[in-house]
PDB file of C-alpha atoms in Angstrom:
ATOM      1  CA  GLU A 523      18.187   5.986  -4.027  1.00  0.00           C
ATOM      2  CA  GLY A 524      19.760   7.625  -1.173  1.00  0.00           C
ATOM      3  CA  LYS A 525      18.737  11.039  -2.276  1.00  0.00           C
ATOM      4  CA  TRP A 526      16.758  13.123   0.049  1.00  0.00           C
ATOM      5  CA  TRP A 527      16.331  16.484  -1.211  1.00  0.00           C
ATOM      6  CA  HIS A 528      14.111  17.852   1.270  1.00  0.00           C
ATOM      7  CA  PRO A 529      14.368  19.662   4.596  1.00  0.00           C
ATOM      8  CA  THR A 530      14.634  16.959   7.250  1.00  0.00           C
ATOM      9  CA  TRP A 531      14.167  17.575  11.013  1.00  0.00           C
ATOM     10  CA  HIS A 532      17.048  15.573  11.819  1.00  0.00           C
ATOM     11  CA  LYS A 533      20.428  13.766  10.495  1.00  0.00           C
ATOM     12  CA  PRO A 534      20.688  10.970  10.455  1.00  0.00           C
ATOM     13  CA  LEU A 535      23.414   9.440  13.115  1.00  0.00           C
ATOM     14  CA  LEU A 536      25.462   7.837  10.699  1.00  0.00           C
ATOM     15  CA  GLY A 537      24.829  10.397   7.956  1.00  0.00           C
ATOM     16  CA  LYS A 538      22.411  10.030   4.771  1.00  0.00           C
ATOM     17  CA  TYR A 539      22.054   6.603   3.348  1.00  0.00           C
ATOM     18  CA  SER A 540      20.862   4.687   0.619  1.00  0.00           C
ATOM     19  CA  LEU A 541      18.199   1.890   1.018  1.00  0.00           C
ATOM     20  CA  SER A 542      19.821  -0.463  -0.845  1.00  0.00           C
ATOM     21  CA  ASP A 543      23.006  -0.696   1.062  1.00  0.00           C
ATOM     22  CA  PRO A 544      23.296  -4.338   2.356  1.00  0.00           C
ATOM     23  CA  ILE A 545      24.257  -2.925   6.115  1.00  0.00           C
ATOM     24  CA  VAL A 546      21.001  -0.765   6.079  1.00  0.00           C
ATOM     25  CA  ILE A 547      18.731  -3.746   4.474  1.00  0.00           C
ATOM     26  CA  SER A 548      20.217  -6.170   7.262  1.00  0.00           C
ATOM     27  CA  LYS A 549      19.753  -3.493   9.912  1.00  0.00           C
ATOM     28  CA  HIS A 550      16.289  -2.892   8.446  1.00  0.00           C
ATOM     29  CA  VAL A 551      15.036  -6.692   8.565  1.00  0.00           C
ATOM     30  CA  ASP A 552      16.851  -7.537  11.801  1.00  0.00           C
ATOM     31  CA  PHE A 553      14.888  -4.720  13.890  1.00  0.00           C
ATOM     32  CA  ALA A 554      11.652  -5.741  12.588  1.00  0.00           C
ATOM     33  CA  THR A 555      11.864  -9.217  12.943  1.00  0.00           C
ATOM     34  CA  GLY A 556      12.660  -8.691  16.321  1.00  0.00           C
ATOM     35  CA  HIS A 557       9.504  -7.003  17.275  1.00  0.00           C
ATOM     36  CA  GLY A 558       7.706  -9.233  15.253  1.00  0.00           C
ATOM     37  CA  VAL A 559       7.461  -7.532  11.574  1.00  0.00           C
ATOM     38  CA  ASN A 560       7.074 -10.487   9.209  1.00  0.00           C
ATOM     39  CA  CYS A 561       6.734  -8.896   5.721  1.00  0.00           C
ATOM     40  CA  PHE A 562       7.354  -5.813   4.225  1.00  0.00           C
ATOM     41  CA  PHE A 563       5.478  -4.075   1.667  1.00  0.00           C
ATOM     42  CA  ILE A 564       8.406  -2.022  -0.785  1.00  0.00           C
ATOM     43  CA  ASP A 565       7.432   0.948  -2.584  1.00  0.00           C
ATOM     44  CA  THR A 566       8.412   0.827  -6.756  1.00  0.00           C
ATOM     45  CA  GLN A 567       8.415   4.697  -6.511  1.00  0.00           C
ATOM     46  CA  TRP A 568       9.354   5.876 -10.146  1.00  0.00           C
ATOM     47  CA  ASN A 569       9.213   1.970 -11.063  1.00  0.00           C
ATOM     48  CA  ASN A 570      12.664   1.681  -8.972  1.00  0.00           C
ATOM     49  CA  PHE A 571      12.504  -2.038  -9.696  1.00  0.00           C
ATOM     50  CA  GLU A 572      16.440  -2.558 -10.003  1.00  0.00           C
ATOM     51  CA  LYS A 573      16.899  -1.086  -6.673  1.00  0.00           C
ATOM     52  CA  ILE A 574      14.346  -3.108  -5.345  1.00  0.00           C
ATOM     53  CA  SER A 575      15.881  -6.428  -6.936  1.00  0.00           C
ATOM     54  CA  GLU A 576      19.109  -5.325  -4.492  1.00  0.00           C
ATOM     55  CA  VAL A 577      16.748  -5.196  -1.536  1.00  0.00           C
ATOM     56  CA  VAL A 578      15.415  -8.330  -1.568  1.00  0.00           C
ATOM     57  CA  THR A 579      18.334 -10.532  -2.857  1.00  0.00           C
ATOM     58  CA  ASN A 580      19.694  -9.829   0.726  1.00  0.00           C
ATOM     59  CA  SER A 581      20.342 -12.699   2.262  1.00  0.00           C
ATOM     60  CA  LEU A 582      18.621 -11.897   6.005  1.00  0.00           C
ATOM     61  CA  PHE A 583      15.379 -12.368   3.606  1.00  0.00           C
ATOM     62  CA  PHE A 584      16.115 -15.577   3.283  1.00  0.00           C
ATOM     63  CA  GLU A 585      17.555 -16.122   7.121  1.00  0.00           C
ATOM     64  CA  LYS A 586      14.780 -14.525   8.872  1.00  0.00           C
ATOM     65  CA  GLY A 587      12.011 -15.891   6.793  1.00  0.00           C
ATOM     66  CA  VAL A 588      11.094 -12.475   5.917  1.00  0.00           C
ATOM     67  CA  VAL A 589       8.155 -11.998   3.115  1.00  0.00           C
ATOM     68  CA  PHE A 590       7.796  -9.545   0.901  1.00  0.00           C
ATOM     69  CA  ALA A 591       5.097  -7.680  -1.317  1.00  0.00           C
ATOM     70  CA  LEU A 592       4.902  -4.772  -3.812  1.00  0.00           C
ATOM     71  CA  LEU A 593       3.240  -1.573  -3.022  1.00  0.00           C
ATOM     72  CA  TYR A 594       2.948  -0.508  -7.154  1.00  0.00           C
ATOM     73  CA  ASN A 595       2.822   3.361  -6.942  1.00  0.00           C
ATOM     74  CA  SER A 596       0.103   4.173  -9.596  1.00  0.00           C
ATOM     75  CA  ILE A 597       1.300   8.004  -8.252  1.00  0.00           C
ATOM     76  CA  THR A 598       4.978   8.049  -9.655  1.00  0.00           C
ATOM     77  CA  SER A 599       4.852   5.583 -12.685  1.00  0.00           C
ATOM     78  CA  PRO A 600       6.179   6.949 -15.198  1.00  0.00           C
ATOM     79  CA  SER A 601       4.051   3.999 -17.469  1.00  0.00           C
ATOM     80  CA  LEU A 602       0.168   5.988 -16.238  1.00  0.00           C
ATOM     81  CA  LYS A 603      -0.986   8.925 -17.244  1.00  0.00           C
ATOM     82  CA  LYS A 604      -2.490  10.903 -14.332  1.00  0.00           C
ATOM     83  CA  ILE A 605      -4.985  13.973 -14.424  1.00  0.00           C
ATOM     84  CA  ASP A 606      -4.645  16.319 -11.734  1.00  0.00           C
ATOM     85  CA  GLY A 607      -1.574  14.192 -10.583  1.00  0.00           C
ATOM     86  CA  TRP A 608      -2.957  11.655  -8.977  1.00  0.00           C
ATOM     87  CA  LYS A 609      -6.283  10.348 -10.972  1.00  0.00           C
ATOM     88  CA  ILE A 610      -5.524   7.392 -13.795  1.00  0.00           C
ATOM     89  CA  ASP A 611      -8.283   7.372 -16.380  1.00  0.00           C
ATOM     90  CA  PHE A 612      -8.815   3.631 -17.608  1.00  0.00           C
ATOM     91  CA  ASN A 613     -11.109   4.965 -20.606  1.00  0.00           C
ATOM     92  CA  ASP A 614      -7.585   5.574 -21.920  1.00  0.00           C
ATOM     93  CA  GLU A 615      -6.335   2.459 -23.778  1.00  0.00           C
ATOM     94  CA  ASN A 616      -2.674   3.529 -23.120  1.00  0.00           C
ATOM     95  CA  ASN A 617      -3.187   3.772 -19.281  1.00  0.00           C
ATOM     96  CA  ILE A 618      -4.535   0.218 -19.121  1.00  0.00           C
ATOM     97  CA  LYS A 619      -1.066  -0.915 -21.628  1.00  0.00           C
ATOM     98  CA  GLY A 620       1.335   1.307 -19.382  1.00  0.00           C
ATOM     99  CA  LEU A 621      -0.120  -1.342 -16.455  1.00  0.00           C
ATOM    100  CA  LYS A 622       0.632  -4.388 -18.464  1.00  0.00           C
ATOM    101  CA  GLU A 623       4.334  -2.894 -18.971  1.00  0.00           C
ATOM    102  CA  ASP A 624       4.815  -2.659 -15.098  1.00  0.00           C
ATOM    103  CA  PHE A 625       3.242  -5.636 -14.524  1.00  0.00           C
ATOM    104  CA  TYR A 626       5.486  -7.098 -16.961  1.00  0.00           C
ATOM    105  CA  ILE A 627       8.359  -6.401 -15.270  1.00  0.00           C
ATOM    106  CA  ILE A 628       6.948  -6.951 -11.670  1.00  0.00           C
ATOM    107  CA  ALA A 629       5.963 -10.443 -12.914  1.00  0.00           C
ATOM    108  CA  THR A 630       9.653 -11.116 -14.208  1.00  0.00           C
ATOM    109  CA  LYS A 631      11.560 -10.050 -11.324  1.00  0.00           C
ATOM    110  CA  PHE A 632       9.640 -10.625  -8.426  1.00  0.00           C
ATOM    111  CA  PHE A 633       6.782 -12.939  -8.369  1.00  0.00           C
ATOM    112  CA  ASN A 634       8.427 -16.413  -8.465  1.00  0.00           C
ATOM    113  CA  HIS A 635      10.758 -15.529  -5.513  1.00  0.00           C
ATOM    114  CA  PRO A 636      10.943 -17.726  -2.917  1.00  0.00           C
ATOM    115  CA  ASN A 637      10.138 -15.230  -0.008  1.00  0.00           C
ATOM    116  CA  TYR A 638       7.175 -13.144  -2.200  1.00  0.00           C
ATOM    117  CA  LEU A 639       4.318 -13.275   0.232  1.00  0.00           C
ATOM    118  CA  LYS A 640       1.278 -14.852  -1.573  1.00  0.00           C
ATOM    119  CA  VAL A 641      -2.434 -15.800  -0.590  1.00  0.00           C
ATOM    120  CA  ASN A 642      -3.976 -19.013  -2.082  1.00  0.00           C
ATOM    121  CA  ASN A 643      -0.469 -19.386  -3.941  1.00  0.00           C
ATOM    122  CA  LYS A 644      -1.614 -15.744  -5.622  1.00  0.00           C
ATOM    123  CA  PRO A 645       1.421 -12.993  -5.242  1.00  0.00           C
ATOM    124  CA  VAL A 646       0.215  -9.950  -3.320  1.00  0.00           C
ATOM    125  CA  VAL A 647       0.121  -6.523  -4.754  1.00  0.00           C
ATOM    126  CA  TYR A 648      -1.150  -3.529  -2.930  1.00  0.00           C
ATOM    127  CA  LEU A 649      -2.168  -1.228  -6.032  1.00  0.00           C
ATOM    128  CA  TYR A 650      -1.402   2.417  -3.796  1.00  0.00           C
ATOM    129  CA  PHE A 651      -3.822   5.181  -4.726  1.00  0.00           C
ATOM    130  CA  SER A 652      -6.346   2.801  -6.658  1.00  0.00           C
ATOM    131  CA  HIS A 653      -8.655   4.740  -4.821  1.00  0.00           C
ATOM    132  CA  GLY A 654      -7.668   7.484  -7.953  1.00  0.00           C
ATOM    133  CA  TYR A 655      -8.728   5.039 -10.518  1.00  0.00           C
ATOM    134  CA  VAL A 656     -11.290   6.080 -12.614  1.00  0.00           C
ATOM    135  CA  GLY A 657     -12.829   5.325 -16.077  1.00  0.00           C
ATOM    136  CA  ASN A 658     -13.680   1.741 -16.910  1.00  0.00           C
ATOM    137  CA  VAL A 659     -11.674  -0.187 -13.905  1.00  0.00           C
ATOM    138  CA  ASP A 660     -13.381  -3.521 -14.483  1.00  0.00           C
ATOM    139  CA  LYS A 661     -12.239  -3.497 -17.643  1.00  0.00           C
ATOM    140  CA  ALA A 662      -8.491  -2.731 -16.877  1.00  0.00           C
ATOM    141  CA  ILE A 663      -8.018  -4.826 -14.069  1.00  0.00           C
ATOM    142  CA  SER A 664      -9.596  -7.419 -15.929  1.00  0.00           C
ATOM    143  CA  SER A 665      -7.282  -7.069 -18.470  1.00  0.00           C
ATOM    144  CA  LEU A 666      -4.307  -7.213 -16.378  1.00  0.00           C
ATOM    145  CA  ARG A 667      -5.503 -10.218 -14.479  1.00  0.00           C
ATOM    146  CA  GLU A 668      -5.660 -11.729 -18.351  1.00  0.00           C
ATOM    147  CA  PHE A 669      -2.136 -10.832 -19.217  1.00  0.00           C
ATOM    148  CA  LEU A 670      -0.565 -11.960 -16.497  1.00  0.00           C
ATOM    149  CA  GLU A 671      -2.121 -15.552 -16.679  1.00  0.00           C
ATOM    150  CA  LYS A 672      -1.889 -15.857 -20.430  1.00  0.00           C
ATOM    151  CA  ASN A 673       2.090 -14.889 -20.375  1.00  0.00           C
ATOM    152  CA  PHE A 674       3.089 -16.069 -16.743  1.00  0.00           C
ATOM    153  CA  ASN A 675       0.569 -18.542 -15.821  1.00  0.00           C
ATOM    154  CA  ILE A 676      -0.069 -16.389 -12.878  1.00  0.00           C
ATOM    155  CA  SER A 677      -3.044 -14.927 -10.946  1.00  0.00           C
ATOM    156  CA  PRO A 678      -2.059 -12.098  -8.935  1.00  0.00           C
ATOM    157  CA  TYR A 679      -4.299 -11.099  -5.421  1.00  0.00           C
ATOM    158  CA  LEU A 680      -4.887  -7.044  -5.395  1.00  0.00           C
ATOM    159  CA  LEU A 681      -5.259  -4.934  -2.937  1.00  0.00           C
ATOM    160  CA  SER A 682      -7.106  -2.060  -3.706  1.00  0.00           C
ATOM    161  CA  ASP A 683      -7.589   1.222  -1.168  1.00  0.00           C
ATOM    162  CA  VAL A 684     -10.780   2.266  -2.560  1.00  0.00           C
ATOM    163  CA  VAL A 685     -12.810   2.597   0.374  1.00  0.00           C
ATOM    164  CA  GLU A 686     -10.955   5.498   1.211  1.00  0.00           C
ATOM    165  CA  ARG A 687     -13.739   7.380  -0.685  1.00  0.00           C
ATOM    166  CA  TYR A 688     -15.671   7.144   1.835  1.00  0.00           C
ATOM    167  CA  HIS A 689     -13.620   9.960   3.588  1.00  0.00           C
ATOM    168  CA  PRO A 690     -16.019  13.309   3.602  1.00  0.00           C
ATOM    169  CA  LEU A 691     -12.990  15.163   2.245  1.00  0.00           C
ATOM    170  CA  HIS A 692     -11.917  12.980  -0.471  1.00  0.00           C
ATOM    171  CA  PRO A 693     -12.408  14.537  -4.286  1.00  0.00           C
ATOM    172  CA  LEU A 694     -13.892  11.195  -4.987  1.00  0.00           C
ATOM    173  CA  HIS A 695     -16.478  10.887  -2.109  1.00  0.00           C
ATOM    174  CA  THR A 696     -18.909   8.749  -1.729  1.00  0.00           C
ATOM    175  CA  ASN A 697     -20.877   7.434   1.647  1.00  0.00           C
ATOM    176  CA  ASN A 698     -23.133   4.866  -0.741  1.00  0.00           C
ATOM    177  CA  ILE A 699     -22.400   1.469   0.422  1.00  0.00           C
ATOM    178  CA  ASP A 700     -23.432  -0.210  -2.744  1.00  0.00           C
ATOM    179  CA  GLU A 701     -21.115   2.007  -4.660  1.00  0.00           C
ATOM    180  CA  LEU A 702     -18.215   1.276  -2.603  1.00  0.00           C
ATOM    181  CA  THR A 703     -18.923  -2.128  -3.034  1.00  0.00           C
ATOM    182  CA  LYS A 704     -19.350  -2.435  -6.581  1.00  0.00           C
ATOM    183  CA  ALA A 705     -15.931  -0.568  -6.883  1.00  0.00           C
ATOM    184  CA  VAL A 706     -14.226  -3.502  -4.590  1.00  0.00           C
ATOM    185  CA  LEU A 707     -15.623  -6.114  -6.889  1.00  0.00           C
ATOM    186  CA  SER A 708     -12.746  -6.188  -9.285  1.00  0.00           C
ATOM    187  CA  TYR A 709     -10.174  -6.409  -7.127  1.00  0.00           C
ATOM    188  CA  ASP A 710      -9.588  -9.864  -4.201  1.00  0.00           C
ATOM    189  CA  GLY A 711      -8.914  -7.532  -1.034  1.00  0.00           C
ATOM    190  CA  ILE A 712      -9.495  -4.284   0.850  1.00  0.00           C
ATOM    191  CA  THR A 713      -6.993  -1.909   2.644  1.00  0.00           C
ATOM    192  CA  LEU A 714      -6.326   1.836   3.463  1.00  0.00           C
ATOM    193  CA  TRP A 715      -3.380   3.669   3.585  1.00  0.00           C
ATOM    194  CA  GLY A 716      -2.269   4.762   7.043  1.00  0.00           C
ATOM    195  CA  GLY A 717      -5.796   4.104   8.365  1.00  0.00           C
ATOM    196  CA  GLY A 718      -7.360   6.377   5.871  1.00  0.00           C
ATOM    197  CA  PHE A 719      -4.838   9.979   6.999  1.00  0.00           C
ATOM    198  CA  SER A 720      -3.152  11.530   4.334  1.00  0.00           C
ATOM    199  CA  GLY A 721      -3.007  15.133   6.222  1.00  0.00           C
ATOM    200  CA  GLN A 722      -6.978  15.558   6.230  1.00  0.00           C
ATOM    201  CA  PRO A 723      -7.565  18.432   8.680  1.00  0.00           C
ATOM    202  CA  THR A 724     -10.699  16.192   9.351  1.00  0.00           C
ATOM    203  CA  PHE A 725     -11.160  12.809  11.167  1.00  0.00           C
ATOM    204  CA  ILE A 726     -14.130  10.503  10.603  1.00  0.00           C
ATOM    205  CA  GLY A 727     -15.651  10.650  14.497  1.00  0.00           C
ATOM    206  CA  GLY A 728     -13.771  13.225  15.540  1.00  0.00           C
ATOM    207  CA  ASN A 729     -10.164  11.542  16.213  1.00  0.00           C
ATOM    208  CA  TYR A 730      -7.591   9.551  14.554  1.00  0.00           C
ATOM    209  CA  GLU A 731      -8.961   6.319  16.563  1.00  0.00           C
ATOM    210  CA  GLU A 732     -12.570   6.689  15.732  1.00  0.00           C
ATOM    211  CA  GLN A 733     -11.798   6.709  11.889  1.00  0.00           C
ATOM    212  CA  LEU A 734      -9.713   3.835  12.272  1.00  0.00           C
ATOM    213  CA  LYS A 735     -12.901   2.079  13.866  1.00  0.00           C
ATOM    214  CA  SER A 736     -15.126   3.443  11.242  1.00  0.00           C
ATOM    215  CA  LEU A 737     -12.605   2.500   8.239  1.00  0.00           C
ATOM    216  CA  PHE A 738     -11.901  -0.903   9.924  1.00  0.00           C
ATOM    217  CA  SER A 739     -15.954  -1.743  10.233  1.00  0.00           C
ATOM    218  CA  LEU A 740     -16.808  -0.473   6.741  1.00  0.00           C
ATOM    219  CA  SER A 741     -13.805  -2.514   5.008  1.00  0.00           C
ATOM    220  CA  LEU A 742     -14.861  -5.937   6.827  1.00  0.00           C
ATOM    221  CA  LYS A 743     -18.377  -5.280   6.390  1.00  0.00           C
ATOM    222  CA  ILE A 744     -17.835  -5.128   2.732  1.00  0.00           C
ATOM    223  CA  GLY A 745     -15.302  -7.702   2.913  1.00  0.00           C
ATOM    224  CA  ILE A 746     -17.339 -10.345   4.567  1.00  0.00           C
ATOM    225  CA  LYS A 747     -20.251  -9.619   2.340  1.00  0.00           C
ATOM    226  CA  ASN A 748     -18.135 -10.337  -0.867  1.00  0.00           C
ATOM    227  CA  LYS A 749     -15.722 -12.413   0.313  1.00  0.00           C
ATOM    228  CA  LYS A 750     -12.934 -10.272   0.389  1.00  0.00           C
ATOM    229  CA  GLY A 751      -9.543  -9.920   2.417  1.00  0.00           C
ATOM    230  CA  VAL A 752      -8.985  -7.677   4.526  1.00  0.00           C
ATOM    231  CA  MET A 753      -5.637  -5.990   4.908  1.00  0.00           C
ATOM    232  CA  LEU A 754      -6.267  -3.260   8.341  1.00  0.00           C
ATOM    233  CA  SER A 755      -3.554  -0.196   8.430  1.00  0.00           C
ATOM    234  CA  PHE A 756      -2.446   2.441  10.955  1.00  0.00           C
ATOM    235  CA  LYS A 757      -0.024   5.078  11.195  1.00  0.00           C
ATOM    236  CA  ASN A 758       2.421   5.341  14.089  1.00  0.00           C
ATOM    237  CA  GLY A 759       2.674   8.916  13.373  1.00  0.00           C
ATOM    238  CA  GLU A 760       2.924  11.104  11.311  1.00  0.00           C
ATOM    239  CA  ASN A 761       5.060  14.800  10.703  1.00  0.00           C
ATOM    240  CA  SER A 762       5.146  15.794   7.053  1.00  0.00           C
ATOM    241  CA  SER A 763       5.389  19.565   7.050  1.00  0.00           C
ATOM    242  CA  LEU A 764       8.389  20.293   5.771  1.00  0.00           C
ATOM    243  CA  VAL A 765       8.027  18.169   2.914  1.00  0.00           C
ATOM    244  CA  PRO A 766       6.738  19.995  -0.715  1.00  0.00           C
ATOM    245  CA  TRP A 767       3.682  17.634  -0.640  1.00  0.00           C
ATOM    246  CA  GLY A 768       2.812  17.364   3.440  1.00  0.00           C
ATOM    247  CA  SER A 769       0.192  18.881   5.572  1.00  0.00           C
ATOM    248  CA  LYS A 770       0.435  20.749   8.011  1.00  0.00           C
ATOM    249  CA  VAL A 771      -2.170  18.444  10.314  1.00  0.00           C
ATOM    250  CA  ILE A 772       0.639  16.600  12.387  1.00  0.00           C
ATOM    251  CA  LEU A 773      -0.439  12.670  13.549  1.00  0.00           C
ATOM    252  CA  PRO A 774       0.794  12.450  17.305  1.00  0.00           C
ATOM    253  CA  ARG A 775       3.004   9.612  18.245  1.00  0.00           C
ATOM    254  CA  SER A 776       3.633   7.816  21.318  1.00  0.00           C
ATOM    255  CA  PRO A 777       4.125   4.496  22.862  1.00  0.00           C
ATOM    256  CA  GLU A 778       0.742   4.448  24.220  1.00  0.00           C
ATOM    257  CA  LEU A 779      -0.813   5.415  20.669  1.00  0.00           C
ATOM    258  CA  PHE A 780       0.767   2.782  19.138  1.00  0.00           C
ATOM    259  CA  LYS A 781      -0.427   0.258  21.356  1.00  0.00           C
ATOM    260  CA  GLU A 782      -4.111   1.883  21.290  1.00  0.00           C
ATOM    261  CA  ARG A 783      -4.008   1.676  16.970  1.00  0.00           C
ATOM    262  CA  LEU A 784      -2.632  -1.671  17.153  1.00  0.00           C
ATOM    263  CA  GLU A 785      -5.213  -2.817  19.692  1.00  0.00           C
ATOM    264  CA  ILE A 786      -7.953  -1.609  17.614  1.00  0.00           C
ATOM    265  CA  SER A 787      -6.388  -3.327  14.374  1.00  0.00           C
ATOM    266  CA  LEU A 788      -6.198  -6.611  16.029  1.00  0.00           C
ATOM    267  CA  LYS A 789      -9.899  -6.457  17.632  1.00  0.00           C
ATOM    268  CA  TYR A 790     -11.166  -6.001  14.241  1.00  0.00           C
ATOM    269  CA  ILE A 791      -9.627  -8.819  12.701  1.00  0.00           C
ATOM    270  CA  GLU A 792     -10.538 -11.421  15.044  1.00  0.00           C
ATOM    271  CA  ASN A 793     -12.226 -14.429  13.580  1.00  0.00           C
ATOM    272  CA  TYR A 794     -12.093 -12.867  10.339  1.00  0.00           C
ATOM    273  CA  PRO A 795     -13.092 -15.670   7.824  1.00  0.00           C
ATOM    274  CA  TYR A 796     -11.039 -14.779   5.042  1.00  0.00           C
ATOM    275  CA  PHE A 797      -7.074 -13.281   4.435  1.00  0.00           C
ATOM    276  CA  VAL A 798      -6.564 -10.745   6.637  1.00  0.00           C
ATOM    277  CA  SER A 799      -3.670  -9.115   8.258  1.00  0.00           C
ATOM    278  CA  ILE A 800      -2.387  -5.869   9.620  1.00  0.00           C
ATOM    279  CA  ARG A 801       0.453  -3.290   7.997  1.00  0.00           C
ATOM    280  CA  ILE A 802       2.196  -0.695   9.985  1.00  0.00           C
ATOM    281  CA  ASP A 803       2.582   2.517   7.242  1.00  0.00           C
ATOM    282  CA  THR A 804       5.406   3.496   7.345  1.00  0.00           C
ATOM    283  CA  TRP A 805       8.389   1.659   8.300  1.00  0.00           C
ATOM    284  CA  ASP A 806      11.189   4.301   7.648  1.00  0.00           C
TER     285      ASP A 806
END
């Protein structure tokens, strides 16, 4: 919405801007495609569906052949009741109802867009923070699928980041592979947010690159056994120390580190037999 109310390290050269500004969108798309990016995952933060509609009607999405998909922001959706600010209990029927309400809008506005990302003709949605889904999650996801099939004749391709629970500092931590596998079964694909980094002071294996290898290996192991798609991800770097939700842990960045993280990701997707891709978190 062009309103960033938190402190920032630097002022943009041309002043603060709105992401839905056509010029800004054009520059983002042009820059990204010039460097080989062919898909954007757009955050539905606070259910900003109207602004997203403005973004994806930009002519460059058609001219450059760019596709997009939605990152369904479970944390900020006003339709879902949160526990401790991030967990969503699907034993609460109102949360299942809220999920359907949000996806009714998503299906109406976006799933039939000609540039929406599809896998096997299924529109892709990343259920961000689904590692915080608790209660009868299987029922909720099944109910959502039935709802979309009945009302839109659509079968969605749902990505979950539930394997992030493998991190030892995750509040719902488990290193039980069978437990993680069971949690994945309701979804079509496995992903992570930023290679499993959200400001934690500890990395699996001692550093971020080793953590990527560990979580990628786990994701592929579960994925190949259960015929799931995999969307690996990594961060180019992060310094969130100035924002209220931020961490004092700074993830360093450099061209060399970017290259190393990308090469790790490419190595792991080689010869994977099901849908596979790499996402970089985050473009902005």
